[in-house]
Amino acid sequence: MKRFRRHGHDSQRDKLKQELYQFNKTVEHGFPHQPSALGYSPDLDLLAIGTRSGAIKLYGAPGVEFMGLHDENATVTQVHFLPHQLELVTLLDDNSLHMWTLRAHQGVSELLEVGRFTLTGPPGAPPSVTRVTTVLAHSSGELLLLGTEGGHVFVVEVPGFRELEERNISVEDVQARIPEEYAPRRNLECVEALQEKPLNPRQVLIGYGRGLMVLWDLDRQCAIQYFLGTQQLESVWWMEDGEHILSSHSDGSYCSWSTTDGDVQSQPEKQDTPYGSFPCKAISKVLQFPTKQGPPFLILSGGMPRASYGDRHCISVIHSKTHIALDFTSRIIDFFVIREGEQHTGDPSALVVLVEEELVVVDLQTEGWPVIQMPYLVPLHCSAITCSHHVSSIPLKLWERILAAGDLQNTHYSNKPWPINGGQNLAPEPPQRDLLLTGHEDGTVRFWDASGVCLYPMYKLSTAGVFHTDADPNDNLNQGAEGEWPPFRKVGCFDPYSDDPRLGIQKIHLCKYSGYLTVAGTAGQILVLELNDEMAEQVVSATVVDLLQGQDGFRWKGHARLDVQEEPVSFPPGFQPFALVQCQPPAVVTAIALHSEWKLVAFGTSHGFGIYDYQQKNVALARCTLNPSDQLAMEGPLSRVKSIKKSLRQSFRRIRRSRVSMRKHQTTNAAKLQEINARLEAEALQEMELAPVQRRIEARSSDDSFTGLVRTLYFADSFITDSAHNTPSLWAGTNGGAVFAYMLRLPPVERRMDDPVTAHQAKEIQLMHRAPVVGLVVLDGRGVPLPEPLEVAHDLARSPDMLASHHLLVISEEQFKLFTLPKVSTKTKLKLTAIDGSRVRRVGVALFGSSRVEDYGENSLVVLTNQGELHVISLPAIKMQVHHPCIRREDVSGIASCVFTKHGQGFYLISPSEFERFSLSARWLVEPRSLVELPDKSTLDPSKARLRDDGRGYDGRGVRGVSDNDNSARHVMEHALLNDEKVLQEIQKSLEGDGGQMGHGDNNIKIPQANILSNGDHCFYTAHQ
């Protein structure tokens, strides 16, 4: 039977699809996973973070964000901005240097990689000769000084990466004038530090690992002064006057040296060990800043007494009589200080510290040195994320009340504004207010403003106070004991340890119209909360629900339930619990649904489901869904003992059954076998002809474990018993492919508090393939999903069509099936079968608006499979519209964490601390659009002299001889190549300059084919060799 395609209709539909659907990964929210390097540009007021995976991320004012990715899967070890320019240089642990630039294109800046370079030594030289250990970006903006493991310093011209051999500083040149009596002279070790002298950029201080420091004149090519340190050197720091140097050492001391006391100094002016005479850890970095009034700020990392506090991650801040050791919960990567004034030469205003799990900014101008709240880079994983829930279009009143409750929690933060404000945020204002709620392992729920590019923390709810836990209420982590030495102060919010894993939040549901919130946890607890603007003290009593319903033969082997506080608990303003449901057995809650108009909460576990009336505070329904084979459901997620015997027994049973069936087939006569095979082949051929894109579904055994686990719950006002009367109902889908429908009888409003809510089973559907049911949706007479509770009452949705027949859409892991109501007969289905492993993991309903016609939109299903692919399926036709690969199939946690929005966007975890945001909508898109420009040249420091002596022009952006008008369009999709020869010639020209004589180091320049990471036009850049 041939199919005839209506070409005109198809082309019109394809055009409409382009107006509705467009896939983009737009922005990464949260804190970069495994950071490894930190950089800061005072001129551009931009922060840069490099990671172990080779990513480089730039941040300025809130909303100003850029991301680039090195081709090499190598760790970024250092990031350096070129002074007074839009360029930065990264050093990777494979010893390669990479040049990046922020180039404006169509009014938006893009982060582009424009060159790479690797040092090469003389033939036969060991790798240590050219292994780069430290980089100095010279204030002229035209030179890089590269210190190496072998003790040499190479001078490289940028942006062309041309090695200036005649300016290189060899270790032999340095050793020539060292006094003979200086013991480490024969082995200086690696170059640990390179620092330019203030007020005289032609002189550079070189610090060697064994303790020697040398002041080198770049013009005269000779050493001016020697500082003969004998302790292992960690870092150096110039004082502002250019007459004193600080050096920090591996024994926990720091020294002060004078540059006015002669050519060779064997002893420092001053030596101090801040934390006593006992053996101390190394001071890895030391800084000192003068103040207009009073003593200087001394800031150093490390130096703790080795035996007592060797495991602490500390930065000490000393100013006048104030001495505080800032104690972080993860390893310190690097830190810098932001100073006041246009030239950034005023008093220190903020200390910015990058640690392994968060970024912390300390206000140095407010008494007590409080922390400044972050507008971005907030560690989402302060406690591990266990679930998430997105709510679109929050009403303004609810939004303001949540913000007000959050403000009361932030009184310990500084009132100072965020100090990093580089670039201009050109992204349009978000059209609506969106909330992302994340549940955490420690029993907290965090509310995030997810409306725009920055994921901003609004409010934190803690549920632990309702229960007895092992936490000590008098334990104050923020303040050390009076008179304690060292004077520790805990800073940062990263705390990966949970008092009790049973507190973990597993499901969240917020009604944005009523302000009711339901959260469910790991130990079968369901809390119902309401928003209160005042503090309240109340007892939260638990209503216990027995989901086993007296079934014999089951014994719970998992964790015990949480003990509830019996005395009144004080709750701060915000969401306050007023009802608690405790499931027995206390298994993980796997599904919840909230209907705030009916004042009902439905909940499900691996044992069954129930309905709780939170107005009357009693249970309206408890239904056990356990199958006799569901013994594994009795062990719980925290049980360490798995039923190995049962697994083996099931395996042997399957083998035995297969052998029996084989014997039966052998005894069957050949003619009957041929007849059956022919019939099966004909049916399979017919199925292929009718649906060539669909694949066969594999049936599942009813013996599979966890068949009774409840996967989804859904309240609907629809036709259950007959087509004339619509009634409230609850639908429940299980892991075994069963769907239960219960008709609910709600008392009239005037008797709502007196008469009970009753539930009666009306329908039961068993899918033949027994695949888990992951979603349920009822469509009204127009084929539109039923509105949310109270949505129609607030005039935010049309009333559902109750005249035409309704339909039930059952989404299992393997297919989509549409049933008519109330008869429950199959109308249509779409198969996604398990032959190639493709199964539905996440599903949501979204409205896709047209990018061309303002008032046109379509409701569709958004589906994520276990292959990491996104599918959009039309409603009510149940036809595939578009599909896109989104997540790697190996990223199981990323797929499991995905959450969809009501407008075709979504979030998933790309690491424990980062959400990737994506959009399938052509109309609604949230992405960074930023512009970074150089500050007015009149504000630049005129003392920064140029060291170039060849007279060639330089345009200030790091590209010689290339004007803005010469830049052609470069927009490509993620990791794609741009093969435009003109663009490649421009890049080559910018790297080679005007074709002058090049040193031998230029053979290592690799000109990338241009791939672009656009900040405004959703393109990414990587350089391909």
mmCIF file with all atom_site columns, C-alpha atoms in Angstrom, residues 79 110 127 242 264 272 388 390 528 639 743 781 788 836 926 930 969 983:
data_model
loop_
_atom_site.group_PDB
_atom_site.id
_atom_site.type_symbol
_atom_site.label_atom_id
_atom_site.label_alt_id
_atom_site.label_comp_id
_atom_site.label_asym_id
_atom_site.label_entity_id
_atom_site.label_seq_id
_atom_site.pdbx_PDB_ins_code
_atom_site.Cartn_x
_atom_site.Cartn_y
_atom_site.Cartn_z
_atom_site.occupancy
_atom_site.B_iso_or_equiv
_atom_site.pdbx_formal_charge
_atom_site.auth_seq_id
_atom_site.auth_comp_id
_atom_site.auth_asym_id
_atom_site.auth_atom_id
_atom_site.pdbx_PDB_model_num
ATOM 1  C CA . VAL A 1 79  ? 45.436  32.723 33.136 1.00 0.00 ? 79  VAL A CA 1
ATOM 2  C CA . GLU A 1 110 ? 32.945  37.092 21.232 1.00 0.00 ? 110 GLU A CA 1
ATOM 3  C CA . PRO A 1 127 ? 62.168  18.958 28.498 1.00 0.00 ? 127 PRO A CA 1
ATOM 4  C CA . GLY A 1 242 ? 59.587  49.753 44.377 1.00 0.00 ? 242 GLY A CA 1
ATOM 5  C CA . VAL A 1 264 ? 74.201  41.637 46.912 1.00 0.00 ? 264 VAL A CA 1
ATOM 6  C CA . ASP A 1 272 ? 58.581  36.653 60.408 1.00 0.00 ? 272 ASP A CA 1
ATOM 7  C CA . SER A 1 388 ? 14.908  20.035 40.931 1.00 0.00 ? 388 SER A CA 1
ATOM 8  C CA . HIS A 1 390 ? 10.909  24.602 37.677 1.00 0.00 ? 390 HIS A CA 1
ATOM 9  C CA . VAL A 1 528 ? 3.099   20.555 53.287 1.00 0.00 ? 528 VAL A CA 1
ATOM 10 C CA . SER A 1 639 ? 20.142  -0.861 52.624 1.00 0.00 ? 639 SER A CA 1
ATOM 11 C CA . MET A 1 743 ? -12.729 9.035  41.310 1.00 0.00 ? 743 MET A CA 1
ATOM 12 C CA . GLY A 1 781 ? -12.102 18.544 23.912 1.00 0.00 ? 781 GLY A CA 1
ATOM 13 C CA . GLU A 1 788 ? -3.067  23.824 36.386 1.00 0.00 ? 788 GLU A CA 1
ATOM 14 C CA . ASP A 1 836 ? 18.291  0.112  20.296 1.00 0.00 ? 836 ASP A CA 1
ATOM 15 C CA . VAL A 1 926 ? 17.835  33.116 27.510 1.00 0.00 ? 926 VAL A CA 1
ATOM 16 C CA . SER A 1 930 ? 27.643  41.225 26.264 1.00 0.00 ? 930 SER A CA 1
ATOM 17 C CA . ALA A 1 969 ? 31.206  37.105 9.781  1.00 0.00 ? 969 ALA A CA 1
ATOM 18 C CA . VAL A 1 983 ? 39.233  34.802 7.487  1.00 0.00 ? 983 VAL A CA 1
#
